[in-house]
C-alpha cells in the first residue's frame, strides 16, 4: 500500500504504537511529522526514519493545548506543504478506582486523549477540505467498553468514538475518511512497564481467542490500511484489534 508523496502527522510518535505507525508509513513512502512532548524520544523516531532514507521532522508540542495543536499543524504545512494523513495516537493512562480519582486525574486524561485529538482535527481539517483529500485515524481502545480503574481512560476512549463518528459525517463530502481503531492489549513499553504486567497478561490471554498479546506492528498494519487508498470507501468505523477479545 504505497504512500509515496503523502504527508502524515502522527501524535505521540516518540514511543510505542505511534513510533511503529511512523516507521510503517515512512517505509511506504510517506513524509512523517513526528509529534511528541518528549524531545529525546521524538528525535529518535525521526533519526531512525532518516537512517532508512525516509523523510521526517520532529514537532515538540503538547497536543492537549489549543496552541500546541495549531503549531503542530503549521509545522507540517510549512515543512511539507500539505497534510494528507493525521493519526491521533498520543494518549496516557492514570488508572485508579473512582474513590481515589482526583479532578486532575480526570482532566489530564481527557485533555490529552480526547481534547488533543479534537484539537488536531480542528486545525488539520481545513487543509484537507481545501485539497479534498484526507485520512484521519483516531486511537480509541477496547477500554471504551469500560474497565474497573479506568473511568477516566474509558470515558476518553468512548469519547473518541463519538468524535470519530461526528467527524466522518461532517467531512465525508470533502473526501476525508475518519476512522478509529480500538486495540486490546498491545506489547508497548508503556504496557510492559505496568506494575502488574504478568498478572494482566495472564488474565488477558484467558479471554483472548487468538491466545497472544498484540504487537505494535499489528496495529501499524491496520492503520496503514486505513490511511491508504485501499480503504477509500470506509469511514466512521471503529475497528477493534483485540485478538478477538471483548
Ligand atoms: N498499548 C496498548 O495496549 C493500547 C491499547 C489500546 C489503546 N492504546 C492507545 O494507543 C495510543 C498509544 O499507546 P502506547 O501504548 O503506544 O503509549 P505510549 O505511552 O508508549 O506512547 C504515548 C506517547 O504519547 C506521548 N504523549 C503523551 N502526552 C502527549 C501530549 N500531550 N502531546 C503529545 N504527545 C504526548 C508520550 O510522550 C508517548 O511518547 C494511546 O492513545 C493509547 O491509549 C494503547
PDB file of C-alpha atoms in Angstrom, chain A:
ATOM      1  CA  UNK A   1       0.000   0.000   0.000  1.00  0.00           C
ATOM      2  CA  UNK A   2       2.117   2.769  -1.390  1.00  0.00           C
ATOM      3  CA  UNK A   3       2.031   6.166   0.341  1.00  0.00           C
ATOM      4  CA  UNK A   4       4.619   7.951  -1.791  1.00  0.00           C
ATOM      5  CA  UNK A   5       4.112  11.718  -1.693  1.00  0.00           C
ATOM      6  CA  UNK A   6       1.682  11.623   1.237  1.00  0.00           C
ATOM      7  CA  UNK A   7       2.337  13.768   4.313  1.00  0.00           C
ATOM      8  CA  UNK A   8       1.413  12.189   7.641  1.00  0.00           C
ATOM      9  CA  UNK A   9       1.259  13.651  11.142  1.00  0.00           C
ATOM     10  CA  UNK A  10       1.458  11.131  13.971  1.00  0.00           C
ATOM     11  CA  UNK A  11       0.961  12.386  17.504  1.00  0.00           C
ATOM     12  CA  UNK A  12       2.780  10.705  20.378  1.00  0.00           C
ATOM     13  CA  UNK A  13       5.151   9.057  17.892  1.00  0.00           C
ATOM     14  CA  UNK A  14       8.110   9.025  20.273  1.00  0.00           C
ATOM     15  CA  UNK A  15       7.117   5.643  21.628  1.00  0.00           C
ATOM     16  CA  UNK A  16       5.007   2.505  21.324  1.00  0.00           C
ATOM     17  CA  UNK A  17       2.237   2.408  18.755  1.00  0.00           C
ATOM     18  CA  UNK A  18       2.898   5.907  17.412  1.00  0.00           C
ATOM     19  CA  UNK A  19       6.505   5.040  16.661  1.00  0.00           C
ATOM     20  CA  UNK A  20       5.578   1.731  14.994  1.00  0.00           C
ATOM     21  CA  UNK A  21       2.982   3.537  12.865  1.00  0.00           C
ATOM     22  CA  UNK A  22       5.515   6.243  11.940  1.00  0.00           C
ATOM     23  CA  UNK A  23       8.041   3.621  10.826  1.00  0.00           C
ATOM     24  CA  UNK A  24       5.422   1.745   8.801  1.00  0.00           C
ATOM     25  CA  UNK A  25       4.116   4.813   6.957  1.00  0.00           C
ATOM     26  CA  UNK A  26       7.659   6.081   6.308  1.00  0.00           C
ATOM     27  CA  UNK A  27       8.734   2.685   4.920  1.00  0.00           C
ATOM     28  CA  UNK A  28       5.869   3.018   2.456  1.00  0.00           C
ATOM     29  CA  UNK A  29       6.892   6.437   1.208  1.00  0.00           C
ATOM     30  CA  UNK A  30       5.052   8.920   3.442  1.00  0.00           C
ATOM     31  CA  UNK A  31       6.775  12.023   4.791  1.00  0.00           C
ATOM     32  CA  UNK A  32       6.299  11.978   8.548  1.00  0.00           C
ATOM     33  CA  UNK A  33       5.748  14.737  11.098  1.00  0.00           C
ATOM     34  CA  UNK A  34       6.631  13.069  14.369  1.00  0.00           C
ATOM     35  CA  UNK A  35       4.949  14.743  17.326  1.00  0.00           C
ATOM     36  CA  UNK A  36       5.667  14.123  20.996  1.00  0.00           C
ATOM     37  CA  UNK A  37       6.084  16.075  24.213  1.00  0.00           C
ATOM     38  CA  UNK A  38       9.371  14.275  24.898  1.00  0.00           C
ATOM     39  CA  UNK A  39      12.075  15.597  22.557  1.00  0.00           C
ATOM     40  CA  UNK A  40      14.591  12.786  23.030  1.00  0.00           C
ATOM     41  CA  UNK A  41      12.057  10.108  22.090  1.00  0.00           C
ATOM     42  CA  UNK A  42      10.597  12.027  19.168  1.00  0.00           C
ATOM     43  CA  UNK A  43      14.011  12.824  17.736  1.00  0.00           C
ATOM     44  CA  UNK A  44      14.990   9.153  17.968  1.00  0.00           C
ATOM     45  CA  UNK A  45      11.978   8.205  15.845  1.00  0.00           C
ATOM     46  CA  UNK A  46      12.982  10.861  13.290  1.00  0.00           C
ATOM     47  CA  UNK A  47      16.631   9.712  13.259  1.00  0.00           C
ATOM     48  CA  UNK A  48      15.611   6.092  12.709  1.00  0.00           C
ATOM     49  CA  UNK A  49      13.350   7.045   9.805  1.00  0.00           C
ATOM     50  CA  UNK A  50      16.101   9.152   8.236  1.00  0.00           C
ATOM     51  CA  UNK A  51      18.657   6.363   8.681  1.00  0.00           C
ATOM     52  CA  UNK A  52      16.480   4.283   6.356  1.00  0.00           C
ATOM     53  CA  UNK A  53      16.321   7.097   3.796  1.00  0.00           C
ATOM     54  CA  UNK A  54      12.859   8.225   4.871  1.00  0.00           C
ATOM     55  CA  UNK A  55      11.750  11.829   5.378  1.00  0.00           C
ATOM     56  CA  UNK A  56      10.708  13.033   8.813  1.00  0.00           C
ATOM     57  CA  UNK A  57      10.656  16.092  11.020  1.00  0.00           C
ATOM     58  CA  UNK A  58      10.024  16.440  14.761  1.00  0.00           C
ATOM     59  CA  UNK A  59       7.493  18.753  16.374  1.00  0.00           C
ATOM     60  CA  UNK A  60       7.642  19.002  20.152  1.00  0.00           C
ATOM     61  CA  UNK A  61       4.207  20.219  21.071  1.00  0.00           C
ATOM     62  CA  UNK A  62       1.586  19.345  23.654  1.00  0.00           C
ATOM     63  CA  UNK A  63      -1.491  18.458  21.606  1.00  0.00           C
ATOM     64  CA  UNK A  64      -3.791  18.840  24.606  1.00  0.00           C
ATOM     65  CA  UNK A  65      -3.228  22.587  24.235  1.00  0.00           C
ATOM     66  CA  UNK A  66      -5.099  24.510  21.531  1.00  0.00           C
ATOM     67  CA  UNK A  67      -1.948  26.407  20.510  1.00  0.00           C
ATOM     68  CA  UNK A  68       0.185  23.268  20.690  1.00  0.00           C
ATOM     69  CA  UNK A  69      -2.022  21.532  18.120  1.00  0.00           C
ATOM     70  CA  UNK A  70      -2.119  24.680  15.993  1.00  0.00           C
ATOM     71  CA  UNK A  71       1.718  24.829  15.989  1.00  0.00           C
ATOM     72  CA  UNK A  72       1.959  21.156  15.044  1.00  0.00           C
ATOM     73  CA  UNK A  73      -0.294  21.550  12.030  1.00  0.00           C
ATOM     74  CA  UNK A  74       1.535  24.734  10.980  1.00  0.00           C
ATOM     75  CA  UNK A  75       4.887  22.962  11.186  1.00  0.00           C
ATOM     76  CA  UNK A  76       3.599  20.153   8.955  1.00  0.00           C
ATOM     77  CA  UNK A  77       2.235  22.597   6.399  1.00  0.00           C
ATOM     78  CA  UNK A  78       5.346  24.806   6.475  1.00  0.00           C
ATOM     79  CA  UNK A  79       7.707  21.832   6.156  1.00  0.00           C
ATOM     80  CA  UNK A  80       5.982  19.617   3.624  1.00  0.00           C
ATOM     81  CA  UNK A  81       3.366  21.937   2.062  1.00  0.00           C
ATOM     82  CA  UNK A  82       0.262  19.855   2.819  1.00  0.00           C
ATOM     83  CA  UNK A  83      -1.361  17.397   5.225  1.00  0.00           C
ATOM     84  CA  UNK A  84      -2.861  14.151   3.918  1.00  0.00           C
ATOM     85  CA  UNK A  85      -2.890  11.913   6.966  1.00  0.00           C
ATOM     86  CA  UNK A  86      -3.450  12.561  10.667  1.00  0.00           C
ATOM     87  CA  UNK A  87      -3.065   9.780  13.220  1.00  0.00           C
ATOM     88  CA  UNK A  88      -4.273  10.892  16.652  1.00  0.00           C
ATOM     89  CA  UNK A  89      -2.282   8.462  18.747  1.00  0.00           C
ATOM     90  CA  UNK A  90      -0.964  10.415  21.769  1.00  0.00           C
ATOM     91  CA  UNK A  91      -2.569   9.122  24.921  1.00  0.00           C
ATOM     92  CA  UNK A  92      -1.967   8.465  28.600  1.00  0.00           C
ATOM     93  CA  UNK A  93      -3.480   6.429  31.417  1.00  0.00           C
ATOM     94  CA  UNK A  94      -3.909   7.369  35.065  1.00  0.00           C
ATOM     95  CA  UNK A  95      -5.534   4.227  36.373  1.00  0.00           C
ATOM     96  CA  UNK A  96      -7.208   4.171  39.773  1.00  0.00           C
ATOM     97  CA  UNK A  97     -10.580   3.473  41.250  1.00  0.00           C
ATOM     98  CA  UNK A  98     -13.061   6.334  41.217  1.00  0.00           C
ATOM     99  CA  UNK A  99     -12.876   6.540  45.007  1.00  0.00           C
ATOM    100  CA  UNK A 100      -9.224   7.592  44.671  1.00  0.00           C
ATOM    101  CA  UNK A 101      -9.509   9.607  41.437  1.00  0.00           C
ATOM    102  CA  UNK A 102      -8.977  13.348  41.766  1.00  0.00           C
ATOM    103  CA  UNK A 103     -10.142  16.134  39.488  1.00  0.00           C
ATOM    104  CA  UNK A 104      -6.677  16.457  37.971  1.00  0.00           C
ATOM    105  CA  UNK A 105      -6.544  12.719  37.114  1.00  0.00           C
ATOM    106  CA  UNK A 106      -9.786  13.052  35.186  1.00  0.00           C
ATOM    107  CA  UNK A 107      -8.914  16.348  33.493  1.00  0.00           C
ATOM    108  CA  UNK A 108      -5.414  15.324  32.380  1.00  0.00           C
ATOM    109  CA  UNK A 109      -6.520  12.080  30.721  1.00  0.00           C
ATOM    110  CA  UNK A 110      -9.485  13.700  28.983  1.00  0.00           C
ATOM    111  CA  UNK A 111      -7.350  16.672  27.897  1.00  0.00           C
ATOM    112  CA  UNK A 112      -4.687  14.564  26.175  1.00  0.00           C
ATOM    113  CA  UNK A 113      -6.706  11.589  24.933  1.00  0.00           C
ATOM    114  CA  UNK A 114      -9.872  13.323  23.769  1.00  0.00           C
ATOM    115  CA  UNK A 115      -9.386  17.081  23.543  1.00  0.00           C
ATOM    116  CA  UNK A 116      -5.943  16.531  21.990  1.00  0.00           C
ATOM    117  CA  UNK A 117      -7.489  14.539  19.141  1.00  0.00           C
ATOM    118  CA  UNK A 118     -10.174  17.196  18.667  1.00  0.00           C
ATOM    119  CA  UNK A 119      -7.568  19.986  18.632  1.00  0.00           C
ATOM    120  CA  UNK A 120      -5.504  18.301  15.916  1.00  0.00           C
ATOM    121  CA  UNK A 121      -8.603  17.543  13.803  1.00  0.00           C
ATOM    122  CA  UNK A 122      -9.774  21.126  14.233  1.00  0.00           C
ATOM    123  CA  UNK A 123      -6.603  22.556  12.704  1.00  0.00           C
ATOM    124  CA  UNK A 124      -5.797  19.813  10.169  1.00  0.00           C
ATOM    125  CA  UNK A 125      -9.234  19.520   8.543  1.00  0.00           C
ATOM    126  CA  UNK A 126      -9.280  22.968   6.828  1.00  0.00           C
ATOM    127  CA  UNK A 127      -6.187  21.891   4.842  1.00  0.00           C
ATOM    128  CA  UNK A 128      -7.780  18.549   3.979  1.00  0.00           C
ATOM    129  CA  UNK A 129     -11.034  20.235   2.943  1.00  0.00           C
ATOM    130  CA  UNK A 130      -9.109  22.565   0.661  1.00  0.00           C
ATOM    131  CA  UNK A 131      -7.402  19.700  -1.164  1.00  0.00           C
ATOM    132  CA  UNK A 132     -10.494  17.454  -0.971  1.00  0.00           C
ATOM    133  CA  UNK A 133      -8.453  14.603   0.444  1.00  0.00           C
ATOM    134  CA  UNK A 134      -7.693  13.411   3.938  1.00  0.00           C
ATOM    135  CA  UNK A 135      -7.326  10.353   6.146  1.00  0.00           C
ATOM    136  CA  UNK A 136      -7.788  10.611   9.880  1.00  0.00           C
ATOM    137  CA  UNK A 137      -7.290   7.675  12.230  1.00  0.00           C
ATOM    138  CA  UNK A 138      -8.031   8.088  15.917  1.00  0.00           C
ATOM    139  CA  UNK A 139      -6.750   5.734  18.601  1.00  0.00           C
ATOM    140  CA  UNK A 140      -9.613   4.544  20.727  1.00  0.00           C
ATOM    141  CA  UNK A 141      -9.249   1.387  22.835  1.00  0.00           C
ATOM    142  CA  UNK A 142     -11.154  -1.722  23.753  1.00  0.00           C
ATOM    143  CA  UNK A 143     -11.398   0.072  27.111  1.00  0.00           C
ATOM    144  CA  UNK A 144     -14.213   2.172  25.643  1.00  0.00           C
ATOM    145  CA  UNK A 145     -16.389  -0.691  26.868  1.00  0.00           C
ATOM    146  CA  UNK A 146     -15.442   0.179  30.440  1.00  0.00           C
ATOM    147  CA  UNK A 147     -12.788  -1.199  32.802  1.00  0.00           C
ATOM    148  CA  UNK A 148     -12.581  -1.006  36.578  1.00  0.00           C
ATOM    149  CA  UNK A 149      -9.864   1.512  37.486  1.00  0.00           C
ATOM    150  CA  UNK A 150     -10.122   3.265  34.131  1.00  0.00           C
ATOM    151  CA  UNK A 151     -13.176   5.543  34.395  1.00  0.00           C
ATOM    152  CA  UNK A 152     -11.179   8.481  33.004  1.00  0.00           C
ATOM    153  CA  UNK A 153      -9.411   6.469  30.288  1.00  0.00           C
ATOM    154  CA  UNK A 154     -12.534   4.519  29.249  1.00  0.00           C
ATOM    155  CA  UNK A 155     -14.548   7.734  29.024  1.00  0.00           C
ATOM    156  CA  UNK A 156     -11.861   9.349  26.868  1.00  0.00           C
ATOM    157  CA  UNK A 157     -11.748   6.363  24.512  1.00  0.00           C
ATOM    158  CA  UNK A 158     -15.558   6.201  24.290  1.00  0.00           C
ATOM    159  CA  UNK A 159     -15.445   9.934  23.528  1.00  0.00           C
ATOM    160  CA  UNK A 160     -13.056   9.214  20.654  1.00  0.00           C
ATOM    161  CA  UNK A 161     -15.775   7.081  19.088  1.00  0.00           C
ATOM    162  CA  UNK A 162     -18.302   9.932  19.201  1.00  0.00           C
ATOM    163  CA  UNK A 163     -15.700  12.324  17.828  1.00  0.00           C
ATOM    164  CA  UNK A 164     -14.824   9.922  15.004  1.00  0.00           C
ATOM    165  CA  UNK A 165     -18.462   9.359  14.044  1.00  0.00           C
ATOM    166  CA  UNK A 166     -19.256  13.094  14.059  1.00  0.00           C
ATOM    167  CA  UNK A 167     -16.188  13.999  12.010  1.00  0.00           C
ATOM    168  CA  UNK A 168     -16.966  11.295   9.450  1.00  0.00           C
ATOM    169  CA  UNK A 169     -20.437  12.791   8.983  1.00  0.00           C
ATOM    170  CA  UNK A 170     -19.183  16.377   8.723  1.00  0.00           C
ATOM    171  CA  UNK A 171     -16.238  15.735   6.430  1.00  0.00           C
ATOM    172  CA  UNK A 172     -17.297  12.834   4.196  1.00  0.00           C
ATOM    173  CA  UNK A 173     -18.395  15.225   1.462  1.00  0.00           C
ATOM    174  CA  UNK A 174     -14.826  16.524   1.237  1.00  0.00           C
ATOM    175  CA  UNK A 175     -13.375  13.057   0.608  1.00  0.00           C
ATOM    176  CA  UNK A 176     -11.998  12.864   4.139  1.00  0.00           C
ATOM    177  CA  UNK A 177     -12.150   9.425   5.754  1.00  0.00           C
ATOM    178  CA  UNK A 178     -12.286   9.372   9.551  1.00  0.00           C
ATOM    179  CA  UNK A 179     -11.977   6.056  11.361  1.00  0.00           C
ATOM    180  CA  UNK A 180     -10.910   4.790  14.749  1.00  0.00           C
ATOM    181  CA  UNK A 181      -9.005   1.729  15.850  1.00  0.00           C
ATOM    182  CA  UNK A 182      -9.704   0.144  19.208  1.00  0.00           C
ATOM    183  CA  UNK A 183      -6.791  -2.047  20.274  1.00  0.00           C
ATOM    184  CA  UNK A 184      -6.837  -4.546  23.093  1.00  0.00           C
ATOM    185  CA  UNK A 185      -3.645  -5.202  24.982  1.00  0.00           C
ATOM    186  CA  UNK A 186      -0.589  -4.438  22.856  1.00  0.00           C
ATOM    187  CA  UNK A 187       3.026  -5.019  23.899  1.00  0.00           C
ATOM    188  CA  UNK A 188       4.320  -1.449  24.078  1.00  0.00           C
ATOM    189  CA  UNK A 189       6.871  -0.041  26.501  1.00  0.00           C
ATOM    190  CA  UNK A 190       4.063   1.551  28.486  1.00  0.00           C
ATOM    191  CA  UNK A 191       2.186  -1.711  28.862  1.00  0.00           C
ATOM    192  CA  UNK A 192       5.339  -3.692  29.701  1.00  0.00           C
ATOM    193  CA  UNK A 193       6.079  -1.177  32.466  1.00  0.00           C
ATOM    194  CA  UNK A 194       2.778  -1.905  34.225  1.00  0.00           C
ATOM    195  CA  UNK A 195       3.338  -2.934  37.831  1.00  0.00           C
ATOM    196  CA  UNK A 196       1.130  -5.995  37.448  1.00  0.00           C
ATOM    197  CA  UNK A 197       2.195  -6.778  33.835  1.00  0.00           C
ATOM    198  CA  UNK A 198       2.472 -10.583  34.294  1.00  0.00           C
ATOM    199  CA  UNK A 199      -0.879 -10.810  36.016  1.00  0.00           C
ATOM    200  CA  UNK A 200      -2.622  -8.575  33.483  1.00  0.00           C
ATOM    201  CA  UNK A 201      -1.210 -10.599  30.567  1.00  0.00           C
ATOM    202  CA  UNK A 202      -2.278 -13.889  32.132  1.00  0.00           C
ATOM    203  CA  UNK A 203      -5.806 -12.598  32.660  1.00  0.00           C
ATOM    204  CA  UNK A 204      -5.997 -11.178  29.122  1.00  0.00           C
ATOM    205  CA  UNK A 205      -4.773 -14.386  27.473  1.00  0.00           C
ATOM    206  CA  UNK A 206      -7.519 -16.436  29.119  1.00  0.00           C
ATOM    207  CA  UNK A 207     -10.183 -14.426  27.309  1.00  0.00           C
ATOM    208  CA  UNK A 208      -8.336 -13.734  24.052  1.00  0.00           C
ATOM    209  CA  UNK A 209      -9.324 -16.207  21.321  1.00  0.00           C
ATOM    210  CA  UNK A 210      -6.054 -15.732  19.408  1.00  0.00           C
ATOM    211  CA  UNK A 211      -4.100 -16.525  22.615  1.00  0.00           C
ATOM    212  CA  UNK A 212      -1.461 -13.854  22.310  1.00  0.00           C
ATOM    213  CA  UNK A 213      -0.933 -10.225  23.194  1.00  0.00           C
ATOM    214  CA  UNK A 214      -0.885  -7.875  20.196  1.00  0.00           C
ATOM    215  CA  UNK A 215       2.316  -6.369  18.837  1.00  0.00           C
ATOM    216  CA  UNK A 216       2.689  -2.715  17.764  1.00  0.00           C
ATOM    217  CA  UNK A 217       3.121  -3.965  14.188  1.00  0.00           C
ATOM    218  CA  UNK A 218      -0.380  -5.495  14.301  1.00  0.00           C
ATOM    219  CA  UNK A 219      -1.804  -2.024  14.931  1.00  0.00           C
ATOM    220  CA  UNK A 220       0.538  -0.458  12.351  1.00  0.00           C
ATOM    221  CA  UNK A 221      -0.839  -2.926   9.758  1.00  0.00           C
ATOM    222  CA  UNK A 222      -4.396  -1.758  10.387  1.00  0.00           C
ATOM    223  CA  UNK A 223      -3.547   1.946  10.458  1.00  0.00           C
ATOM    224  CA  UNK A 224      -1.531   1.550   7.251  1.00  0.00           C
ATOM    225  CA  UNK A 225      -4.623   0.097   5.563  1.00  0.00           C
ATOM    226  CA  UNK A 226      -6.867   2.876   6.906  1.00  0.00           C
ATOM    227  CA  UNK A 227      -4.607   5.682   5.675  1.00  0.00           C
ATOM    228  CA  UNK A 228      -4.149   4.053   2.268  1.00  0.00           C
ATOM    229  CA  UNK A 229      -6.473   4.287  -0.690  1.00  0.00           C
ATOM    230  CA  UNK A 230      -7.394   0.619  -0.206  1.00  0.00           C
ATOM    231  CA  UNK A 231      -9.856   1.856   2.434  1.00  0.00           C
ATOM    232  CA  UNK A 232     -11.273   4.742   0.420  1.00  0.00           C
ATOM    233  CA  UNK A 233     -14.924   3.612   0.907  1.00  0.00           C
ATOM    234  CA  UNK A 234     -14.591   3.111   4.671  1.00  0.00           C
ATOM    235  CA  UNK A 235     -15.427   5.938   7.055  1.00  0.00           C
ATOM    236  CA  UNK A 236     -16.945   6.377  10.501  1.00  0.00           C
ATOM    237  CA  UNK A 237     -15.877   2.877  11.539  1.00  0.00           C
ATOM    238  CA  UNK A 238     -14.442   1.709  14.841  1.00  0.00           C
ATOM    239  CA  UNK A 239     -12.266  -1.299  14.123  1.00  0.00           C
ATOM    240  CA  UNK A 240     -11.340  -3.492  17.067  1.00  0.00           C
ATOM    241  CA  UNK A 241      -7.933  -5.100  17.062  1.00  0.00           C
ATOM    242  CA  UNK A 242      -8.018  -7.269  20.137  1.00  0.00           C
ATOM    243  CA  UNK A 243      -7.247 -10.839  19.083  1.00  0.00           C
ATOM    244  CA  UNK A 244     -10.986 -11.422  19.306  1.00  0.00           C
ATOM    245  CA  UNK A 245     -11.325 -10.327  22.945  1.00  0.00           C
ATOM    246  CA  UNK A 246     -14.340  -8.289  24.032  1.00  0.00           C
TER     247      UNK A 246
END
